[in-house]
mmCIF file of C-alpha atoms and ligand atoms in Angstrom:
data_model
loop_
_atom_site.group_PDB
_atom_site.id
_atom_site.type_symbol
_atom_site.label_atom_id
_atom_site.label_comp_id
_atom_site.label_asym_id
_atom_site.label_seq_id
_atom_site.Cartn_x
_atom_site.Cartn_y
_atom_site.Cartn_z
ATOM 1 C CA UNK A 21 16.538 -1.138 17.080
ATOM 2 C CA UNK A 22 16.063 -1.752 13.371
ATOM 3 C CA UNK A 23 12.568 -2.277 11.979
ATOM 4 C CA UNK A 24 13.645 -4.079 8.784
ATOM 5 C CA UNK A 25 12.282 -1.544 6.295
ATOM 6 C CA UNK A 26 14.574 -1.811 3.308
ATOM 7 C CA UNK A 27 13.107 0.306 0.527
ATOM 8 C CA UNK A 28 10.129 2.355 -0.590
ATOM 9 C CA UNK A 29 7.733 -0.014 -2.351
ATOM 10 C CA UNK A 30 5.047 2.477 -3.270
ATOM 11 C CA UNK A 31 3.317 5.775 -2.606
ATOM 12 C CA UNK A 32 -0.469 5.428 -2.299
ATOM 13 C CA UNK A 33 -2.518 8.137 -3.998
ATOM 14 C CA UNK A 34 -6.234 8.608 -3.304
ATOM 15 C CA UNK A 35 -8.377 9.532 -6.290
ATOM 16 C CA UNK A 36 -12.045 9.718 -7.276
ATOM 17 C CA UNK A 37 -11.599 8.190 -10.744
ATOM 18 C CA UNK A 38 -8.957 5.478 -11.122
ATOM 19 C CA UNK A 39 -9.135 5.276 -14.912
ATOM 20 C CA UNK A 40 -8.816 9.049 -15.390
ATOM 21 C CA UNK A 41 -5.935 9.257 -12.918
ATOM 22 C CA UNK A 42 -4.128 6.311 -14.543
ATOM 23 C CA UNK A 43 -4.584 7.998 -17.932
ATOM 24 C CA UNK A 44 -3.029 11.188 -16.521
ATOM 25 C CA UNK A 45 0.061 9.352 -15.243
ATOM 26 C CA UNK A 46 0.420 7.532 -18.552
ATOM 27 C CA UNK A 47 0.092 10.709 -20.610
ATOM 28 C CA UNK A 48 2.135 13.024 -18.372
ATOM 29 C CA UNK A 49 4.915 10.732 -17.108
ATOM 30 C CA UNK A 50 4.728 7.551 -19.201
ATOM 31 C CA UNK A 51 3.912 5.257 -16.239
ATOM 32 C CA UNK A 52 1.875 2.235 -17.304
ATOM 33 C CA UNK A 53 -0.539 0.224 -15.162
ATOM 34 C CA UNK A 54 1.070 -3.157 -14.493
ATOM 35 C CA UNK A 55 -1.560 -4.573 -12.144
ATOM 36 C CA UNK A 56 -5.153 -3.781 -11.239
ATOM 37 C CA UNK A 57 -7.458 -5.359 -8.662
ATOM 38 C CA UNK A 58 -10.309 -4.776 -6.222
ATOM 39 C CA UNK A 59 -9.508 -5.358 -2.537
ATOM 40 C CA UNK A 60 -12.902 -5.494 -0.811
ATOM 41 C CA UNK A 61 -11.387 -5.761 2.657
ATOM 42 C CA UNK A 62 -9.562 -2.440 2.148
ATOM 43 C CA UNK A 63 -12.516 -0.959 0.222
ATOM 44 C CA UNK A 64 -10.463 0.013 -2.819
ATOM 45 C CA UNK A 65 -10.136 -0.481 -6.511
ATOM 46 C CA UNK A 66 -6.424 -0.046 -7.116
ATOM 47 C CA UNK A 67 -3.837 0.146 -9.865
ATOM 48 C CA UNK A 68 -0.092 -0.285 -9.520
ATOM 49 C CA UNK A 69 2.068 1.853 -11.832
ATOM 50 C CA UNK A 70 5.707 0.825 -12.028
ATOM 51 C CA UNK A 71 8.073 3.769 -11.787
ATOM 52 C CA UNK A 72 11.392 1.929 -11.940
ATOM 53 C CA UNK A 73 13.122 -1.372 -11.228
ATOM 54 C CA UNK A 74 12.380 -4.882 -12.333
ATOM 55 C CA UNK A 75 9.271 -7.040 -12.565
ATOM 56 C CA UNK A 76 10.296 -9.214 -9.605
ATOM 57 C CA UNK A 77 8.111 -7.345 -7.125
ATOM 58 C CA UNK A 78 10.996 -5.252 -5.807
ATOM 59 C CA UNK A 79 10.541 -2.190 -7.980
ATOM 60 C CA UNK A 80 9.008 1.156 -6.958
ATOM 61 C CA UNK A 81 5.378 1.878 -7.728
ATOM 62 C CA UNK A 82 2.616 4.398 -7.447
ATOM 63 C CA UNK A 83 -0.580 2.821 -6.110
ATOM 64 C CA UNK A 84 -3.723 4.596 -7.272
ATOM 65 C CA UNK A 85 -6.684 4.066 -4.921
ATOM 66 C CA UNK A 86 -10.358 4.630 -5.725
ATOM 67 C CA UNK A 87 -12.844 3.834 -2.936
ATOM 68 C CA UNK A 88 -15.434 1.095 -3.497
ATOM 69 C CA UNK A 89 -17.623 2.114 -0.537
ATOM 70 C CA UNK A 90 -18.363 5.231 1.485
ATOM 71 C CA UNK A 91 -17.229 3.805 4.847
ATOM 72 C CA UNK A 92 -13.717 2.922 3.626
ATOM 73 C CA UNK A 93 -10.506 4.666 4.760
ATOM 74 C CA UNK A 94 -9.874 6.073 1.275
ATOM 75 C CA UNK A 95 -13.437 7.451 0.969
ATOM 76 C CA UNK A 96 -13.073 9.149 4.367
ATOM 77 C CA UNK A 97 -9.682 10.551 3.331
ATOM 78 C CA UNK A 98 -11.094 11.957 0.070
ATOM 79 C CA UNK A 99 -14.043 13.556 1.871
ATOM 80 C CA UNK A 100 -11.694 15.230 4.318
ATOM 81 C CA UNK A 101 -8.684 16.137 2.144
ATOM 82 C CA UNK A 102 -9.578 15.653 -1.505
ATOM 83 C CA UNK A 103 -7.284 13.791 -3.871
ATOM 84 C CA UNK A 104 -3.581 13.380 -3.112
ATOM 85 C CA UNK A 105 -0.913 11.375 -1.298
ATOM 86 C CA UNK A 106 -2.586 8.902 1.077
ATOM 87 C CA UNK A 107 0.242 6.696 2.393
ATOM 88 C CA UNK A 108 3.873 5.625 2.072
ATOM 89 C CA UNK A 109 4.648 1.889 1.881
ATOM 90 C CA UNK A 110 8.022 0.517 2.980
ATOM 91 C CA UNK A 111 9.173 -2.849 1.657
ATOM 92 C CA UNK A 112 10.289 -5.466 4.140
ATOM 93 C CA UNK A 113 11.318 -9.113 3.803
ATOM 94 C CA UNK A 114 9.113 -10.136 6.768
ATOM 95 C CA UNK A 115 6.053 -8.001 7.483
ATOM 96 C CA UNK A 116 5.083 -9.841 10.694
ATOM 97 C CA UNK A 117 8.553 -9.379 12.148
ATOM 98 C CA UNK A 118 8.715 -5.723 11.067
ATOM 99 C CA UNK A 119 5.279 -5.155 12.661
ATOM 100 C CA UNK A 120 6.439 -6.732 15.952
ATOM 101 C CA UNK A 121 9.549 -4.574 16.010
ATOM 102 C CA UNK A 122 7.543 -1.449 15.261
ATOM 103 C CA UNK A 123 4.936 -2.316 17.905
ATOM 104 C CA UNK A 124 7.741 -2.695 20.439
ATOM 105 C CA UNK A 125 8.626 0.970 19.800
ATOM 106 C CA UNK A 126 5.138 1.963 20.993
ATOM 107 C CA UNK A 127 3.834 2.716 17.493
ATOM 108 C CA UNK A 128 0.253 1.523 16.868
ATOM 109 C CA UNK A 129 0.051 -1.276 14.274
ATOM 110 C CA UNK A 130 -3.452 -1.250 12.787
ATOM 111 C CA UNK A 131 -3.994 -5.014 12.388
ATOM 112 C CA UNK A 132 -3.147 -7.873 14.725
ATOM 113 C CA UNK A 133 -1.941 -10.023 11.798
ATOM 114 C CA UNK A 134 -0.742 -9.062 8.293
ATOM 115 C CA UNK A 135 -3.572 -8.677 5.757
ATOM 116 C CA UNK A 136 -3.773 -9.541 2.037
ATOM 117 C CA UNK A 137 -2.446 -6.715 -0.145
ATOM 118 C CA UNK A 138 -1.978 -6.125 -3.829
ATOM 119 C CA UNK A 139 -1.072 -9.074 -6.031
ATOM 120 C CA UNK A 140 -0.425 -11.557 -3.178
ATOM 121 C CA UNK A 141 1.513 -9.188 -0.914
ATOM 122 C CA UNK A 142 1.130 -9.186 2.880
ATOM 123 C CA UNK A 143 0.554 -5.777 4.425
ATOM 124 C CA UNK A 144 -0.179 -3.880 7.598
ATOM 125 C CA UNK A 145 -0.441 -0.189 8.500
ATOM 126 C CA UNK A 146 0.956 2.076 11.226
ATOM 127 C CA UNK A 147 -1.195 4.831 12.683
ATOM 128 C CA UNK A 148 -0.395 8.201 11.077
ATOM 129 C CA UNK A 149 -0.586 9.958 14.452
ATOM 130 C CA UNK A 150 2.384 7.837 15.631
ATOM 131 C CA UNK A 151 4.366 8.434 12.410
ATOM 132 C CA UNK A 152 4.615 12.195 12.086
ATOM 133 C CA UNK A 153 1.262 12.484 10.289
ATOM 134 C CA UNK A 154 2.088 9.889 7.612
ATOM 135 C CA UNK A 155 -0.062 6.774 7.212
ATOM 136 C CA UNK A 156 2.683 4.144 6.847
ATOM 137 C CA UNK A 157 2.270 0.715 5.254
ATOM 138 C CA UNK A 158 4.561 -2.282 5.736
ATOM 139 C CA UNK A 159 4.682 -4.332 2.559
ATOM 140 C CA UNK A 160 6.069 -7.827 2.008
ATOM 141 C CA UNK A 161 6.156 -8.523 -1.715
ATOM 142 C CA UNK A 162 5.334 -11.955 -3.086
ATOM 143 C CA UNK A 163 8.540 -13.793 -3.949
ATOM 144 C CA UNK A 164 9.268 -14.789 -7.546
ATOM 145 C CA UNK A 165 10.443 -18.361 -8.163
ATOM 146 C CA UNK A 166 11.242 -20.271 -11.370
ATOM 147 C CA UNK A 167 7.732 -21.806 -11.075
ATOM 148 C CA UNK A 168 6.078 -18.417 -10.741
ATOM 149 C CA UNK A 169 5.174 -15.964 -8.019
ATOM 150 C CA UNK A 170 4.699 -17.386 -4.505
ATOM 151 C CA UNK A 171 2.348 -15.334 -2.346
ATOM 152 C CA UNK A 172 4.076 -13.688 0.613
ATOM 153 C CA UNK A 173 4.061 -15.892 3.710
ATOM 154 C CA UNK A 174 3.579 -19.147 1.729
ATOM 155 C CA UNK A 175 6.295 -21.704 1.045
HETATM 156 N N1 LIG B 24 -2.681 10.181 6.334
HETATM 157 C C1 LIG B 24 -2.460 11.024 7.394
HETATM 158 N N2 LIG B 24 -3.364 11.248 8.381
HETATM 159 C C2 LIG B 24 -4.544 10.592 8.272
HETATM 160 C C3 LIG B 24 -4.833 9.707 7.215
HETATM 161 C C4 LIG B 24 -3.856 9.513 6.208
HETATM 162 N N3 LIG B 24 -4.062 8.721 5.177
HETATM 163 N N4 LIG B 24 -6.077 9.202 7.387
HETATM 164 C C5 LIG B 24 -6.565 9.758 8.516
HETATM 165 N N5 LIG B 24 -5.636 10.586 9.040
HETATM 166 C C6 LIG B 24 -5.782 11.415 10.257
HETATM 167 C C7 LIG B 24 -6.942 12.378 10.092
HETATM 168 O O1 LIG B 24 -6.526 13.570 9.471
HETATM 169 C C8 LIG B 24 -7.397 12.606 11.515
HETATM 170 O O2 LIG B 24 -6.586 13.562 12.120
HETATM 171 P P1 LIG B 24 -7.188 14.635 13.191
HETATM 172 O O3 LIG B 24 -7.731 13.788 14.312
HETATM 173 O O4 LIG B 24 -5.994 15.453 13.578
HETATM 174 O O5 LIG B 24 -8.260 15.395 12.478
HETATM 175 C C9 LIG B 24 -7.147 11.248 12.167
HETATM 176 O O6 LIG B 24 -6.161 10.583 11.356
HETATM 177 C C10 LIG B 24 -8.402 10.378 12.221
HETATM 178 O O7 LIG B 24 -9.011 10.475 10.942
HETATM 179 P P2 LIG B 24 -10.344 9.723 10.508
HETATM 180 O O8 LIG B 24 -10.832 10.256 9.210
HETATM 181 O O9 LIG B 24 -11.300 9.719 11.664
HETATM 182 O O10 LIG B 24 -9.833 8.332 10.169
HETATM 183 P P3 LIG B 24 -10.037 6.996 10.960
HETATM 184 O O11 LIG B 24 -9.598 7.101 12.358
HETATM 185 O O12 LIG B 24 -11.387 6.466 10.667
HETATM 186 O O13 LIG B 24 -8.960 6.096 10.199
HETATM 187 C C11 LIG B 24 -6.843 5.155 9.877
HETATM 188 C C12 LIG B 24 -7.631 6.445 10.089
HETATM 189 C C13 LIG B 24 -5.417 5.497 9.560
HETATM 190 C C14 LIG B 24 -6.926 4.287 11.151
HETATM 191 C C15 LIG B 24 -7.513 4.380 8.678
HETATM 192 O O14 LIG B 24 -7.450 5.214 7.528
HETATM 193 C C16 LIG B 24 -6.872 3.046 8.392
HETATM 194 O O15 LIG B 24 -7.126 2.054 9.054
HETATM 195 N N6 LIG B 24 -6.006 2.962 7.336
HETATM 196 C C17 LIG B 24 -5.338 1.729 6.962
HETATM 197 C C18 LIG B 24 -6.030 1.000 5.820
HETATM 198 C C19 LIG B 24 -6.027 1.768 4.527
HETATM 199 O O16 LIG B 24 -5.749 2.954 4.478
HETATM 200 N N7 LIG B 24 -6.342 1.036 3.401
HETATM 201 C C20 LIG B 24 -6.345 1.598 2.068
HETATM 202 C C21 LIG B 24 -5.023 1.363 1.335
HETATM 203 C C22 LIG B 24 -4.875 -0.093 0.894
HETATM 204 C C23 LIG B 24 -3.488 -0.452 0.348
HETATM 205 O O17 LIG B 24 -2.532 0.314 0.445
HETATM 206 O O18 LIG B 24 -3.375 -1.577 -0.209
HETATM 207 CO CO1 LIG B 25 -0.533 0.654 -0.317
#
Protein backbone atom coordinates (compact mmCIF):
# COMPACT_ATOMS: atom_id res chain seq x y z
CA UNK A 1 0.00 0.00 0.00
CA UNK A 2 1.21 3.49 -0.85
CA UNK A 3 1.13 6.21 1.79
CA UNK A 4 1.18 9.17 -0.64
CA UNK A 5 4.47 10.69 0.50
CA UNK A 6 5.87 12.36 -2.58
CA UNK A 7 8.93 14.34 -1.54
CA UNK A 8 11.01 15.57 1.37
CA UNK A 9 9.58 18.94 2.42
CA UNK A 10 11.98 19.71 5.24
CA UNK A 11 14.39 18.46 7.88
CA UNK A 12 13.62 19.83 11.36
CA UNK A 13 16.63 20.90 13.41
CA UNK A 14 16.40 21.59 17.15
CA UNK A 15 18.46 24.49 18.44
CA UNK A 16 18.79 26.66 21.55
CA UNK A 17 19.16 29.97 19.69
CA UNK A 18 17.20 30.37 16.46
CA UNK A 19 18.83 33.64 15.41
CA UNK A 20 22.38 32.34 15.94
CA UNK A 21 21.61 29.10 14.10
CA UNK A 22 19.97 30.96 11.19
CA UNK A 23 23.04 33.22 11.01
CA UNK A 24 25.27 30.13 10.83
CA UNK A 25 23.32 28.64 7.92
CA UNK A 26 23.35 31.97 6.11
CA UNK A 27 27.08 32.47 6.60
CA UNK A 28 28.20 28.87 6.00
CA UNK A 29 25.82 27.70 3.25
CA UNK A 30 24.04 30.82 1.97
CA UNK A 31 20.54 29.65 3.03
CA UNK A 32 18.25 32.58 3.80
CA UNK A 33 15.26 32.59 6.16
CA UNK A 34 12.12 32.82 4.02
CA UNK A 35 9.54 32.50 6.78
CA UNK A 36 9.49 32.83 10.56
CA UNK A 37 6.68 32.27 13.06
CA UNK A 38 5.78 31.13 16.56
CA UNK A 39 3.57 28.03 16.81
CA UNK A 40 2.33 27.99 20.41
CA UNK A 41 0.56 24.66 20.02
CA UNK A 42 3.86 22.99 19.04
CA UNK A 43 5.83 25.11 21.54
CA UNK A 44 8.31 26.41 18.97
CA UNK A 45 9.68 29.52 17.42
CA UNK A 46 10.66 28.39 13.94
CA UNK A 47 12.37 29.56 10.78
CA UNK A 48 12.14 27.99 7.34
CA UNK A 49 15.30 28.16 5.20
CA UNK A 50 14.80 27.33 1.54
CA UNK A 51 17.45 24.99 0.20
CA UNK A 52 16.20 24.58 -3.36
CA UNK A 53 13.12 24.69 -5.58
CA UNK A 54 10.52 27.35 -6.14
CA UNK A 55 8.49 29.65 -3.91
CA UNK A 56 5.26 27.72 -4.50
CA UNK A 57 5.51 25.76 -1.26
CA UNK A 58 6.95 22.68 -2.97
CA UNK A 59 10.63 23.37 -2.43
CA UNK A 60 12.93 21.74 0.15
CA UNK A 61 13.62 23.49 3.42
CA UNK A 62 15.46 23.29 6.69
CA UNK A 63 13.17 24.09 9.62
CA UNK A 64 15.02 25.53 12.61
CA UNK A 65 13.18 24.98 15.90
CA UNK A 66 13.75 26.84 19.17
CA UNK A 67 11.50 25.84 22.10
CA UNK A 68 9.16 28.45 23.60
CA UNK A 69 8.45 26.45 26.78
CA UNK A 70 10.13 23.78 28.87
CA UNK A 71 7.37 21.17 28.49
CA UNK A 72 7.48 21.17 24.67
CA UNK A 73 8.72 18.26 22.52
CA UNK A 74 11.68 20.30 21.24
CA UNK A 75 12.73 21.36 24.76
CA UNK A 76 12.61 17.72 25.91
CA UNK A 77 14.62 16.67 22.84
CA UNK A 78 17.29 19.32 23.50
CA UNK A 79 17.58 18.32 27.16
CA UNK A 80 18.06 14.70 26.18
CA UNK A 81 20.15 14.94 22.99
CA UNK A 82 21.40 18.49 22.57
CA UNK A 83 21.11 20.31 19.27
CA UNK A 84 20.69 18.41 16.00
CA UNK A 85 18.30 16.71 13.59
CA UNK A 86 14.86 16.44 15.22
CA UNK A 87 12.53 15.17 12.46
CA UNK A 88 12.06 14.47 8.76
CA UNK A 89 8.95 15.87 7.03
CA UNK A 90 7.51 14.22 3.92
CA UNK A 91 5.30 16.26 1.60
CA UNK A 92 1.92 14.87 0.67
CA UNK A 93 -1.02 16.26 -1.31
CA UNK A 94 -3.52 15.11 1.35
CA UNK A 95 -2.25 14.83 4.92
CA UNK A 96 -5.49 13.33 6.32
CA UNK A 97 -5.49 10.59 3.70
CA UNK A 98 -1.77 9.90 4.16
CA UNK A 99 -2.32 9.69 7.94
CA UNK A 100 -5.19 7.19 7.48
CA UNK A 101 -3.07 5.03 5.20
CA UNK A 102 -0.15 5.13 7.61
CA UNK A 103 -2.40 4.34 10.59
CA UNK A 104 -3.71 1.32 8.69
CA UNK A 105 -0.13 -0.03 8.63
CA UNK A 106 -0.13 -0.06 12.45
CA UNK A 107 2.10 3.01 12.76
CA UNK A 108 1.06 5.42 15.55
CA UNK A 109 -0.15 8.79 14.23
CA UNK A 110 0.29 11.37 16.99
CA UNK A 111 -2.85 13.47 16.40
CA UNK A 112 -6.40 12.41 15.61
CA UNK A 113 -6.76 15.24 13.05
CA UNK A 114 -4.14 17.25 11.13
CA UNK A 115 -2.82 20.28 13.05
CA UNK A 116 -1.80 23.77 11.87
CA UNK A 117 1.82 23.88 10.71
CA UNK A 118 4.15 26.48 9.31
CA UNK A 119 2.71 29.16 7.05
CA UNK A 120 -0.78 27.59 6.69
CA UNK A 121 0.37 23.99 6.21
CA UNK A 122 -1.49 21.02 7.73
CA UNK A 123 0.70 18.56 9.60
CA UNK A 124 0.77 15.45 11.73
CA UNK A 125 3.53 13.28 13.19
CA UNK A 126 4.31 9.55 13.32
CA UNK A 127 5.84 8.05 16.45
CA UNK A 128 9.62 7.66 16.09
CA UNK A 129 9.51 4.23 17.74
CA UNK A 130 7.35 2.98 14.84
CA UNK A 131 9.58 4.61 12.19
CA UNK A 132 13.04 3.22 12.82
CA UNK A 133 13.88 5.88 15.42
CA UNK A 134 12.97 8.84 13.18
CA UNK A 135 10.26 11.30 14.23
CA UNK A 136 8.37 11.62 10.93
CA UNK A 137 6.11 14.51 9.94
CA UNK A 138 3.45 14.47 7.22
CA UNK A 139 3.20 17.88 5.62
CA UNK A 140 0.53 19.25 3.28
CA UNK A 141 1.72 22.56 1.88
CA UNK A 142 -0.69 25.43 1.34
CA UNK A 143 -1.61 25.66 -2.34
CA UNK A 144 -0.68 28.74 -4.36
CA UNK A 145 -3.41 30.28 -6.54
CA UNK A 146 -3.47 33.39 -8.74
CA UNK A 147 -5.24 35.16 -5.83
CA UNK A 148 -2.58 34.12 -3.34
CA UNK A 149 -1.83 31.22 -1.05
CA UNK A 150 -4.80 29.10 0.09
CA UNK A 151 -4.24 27.39 3.44
CA UNK A 152 -4.08 23.61 3.18
CA UNK A 153 -7.50 21.98 3.57
CA UNK A 154 -9.42 25.15 2.58
CA UNK A 155 -11.10 25.71 -0.78
N1 LIG B 1 13.44 11.63 17.24
C1 LIG B 1 13.68 10.32 17.58
N2 LIG B 1 13.33 9.77 18.77
C2 LIG B 1 12.71 10.59 19.65
C3 LIG B 1 12.42 11.94 19.36
C4 LIG B 1 12.82 12.47 18.11
N3 LIG B 1 12.60 13.72 17.78
N4 LIG B 1 11.79 12.49 20.43
C5 LIG B 1 11.69 11.52 21.36
N5 LIG B 1 12.24 10.39 20.88
C6 LIG B 1 12.37 9.10 21.60
C7 LIG B 1 13.19 9.29 22.86
O1 LIG B 1 14.56 9.14 22.59
C8 LIG B 1 12.67 8.20 23.77
O2 LIG B 1 13.28 6.99 23.46
P1 LIG B 1 13.65 5.90 24.61
O3 LIG B 1 12.33 5.54 25.23
O4 LIG B 1 14.28 4.78 23.84
O5 LIG B 1 14.57 6.59 25.57
C9 LIG B 1 11.19 8.13 23.39
O6 LIG B 1 11.08 8.69 22.07
C10 LIG B 1 10.30 8.94 24.34
O7 LIG B 1 10.95 10.19 24.53
P2 LIG B 1 10.39 11.38 25.43
O8 LIG B 1 11.44 12.41 25.61
O9 LIG B 1 9.75 10.80 26.66
O10 LIG B 1 9.38 12.03 24.50
P3 LIG B 1 7.82 12.02 24.58
O11 LIG B 1 7.27 10.65 24.64
O12 LIG B 1 7.38 13.00 25.60
O13 LIG B 1 7.49 12.59 23.13
C11 LIG B 1 7.00 12.43 20.85
C12 LIG B 1 7.96 12.02 21.97
C13 LIG B 1 7.57 11.99 19.53
C14 LIG B 1 5.62 11.77 21.09
C15 LIG B 1 6.84 13.99 20.90
O14 LIG B 1 8.13 14.57 20.71
C16 LIG B 1 5.87 14.53 19.88
O15 LIG B 1 4.66 14.50 20.07
N6 LIG B 1 6.38 15.10 18.75
C17 LIG B 1 5.53 15.66 17.70
C18 LIG B 1 5.39 17.17 17.80
C19 LIG B 1 6.68 17.91 17.60
O16 LIG B 1 7.76 17.35 17.63
N7 LIG B 1 6.56 19.26 17.36
C20 LIG B 1 7.69 20.13 17.10
C21 LIG B 1 7.95 20.31 15.60
C22 LIG B 1 6.90 21.22 14.96
C23 LIG B 1 6.97 21.28 13.43
O17 LIG B 1 7.67 20.51 12.78
O18 LIG B 1 6.26 22.16 12.86
CO1 LIG C 1 8.50 20.21 10.80
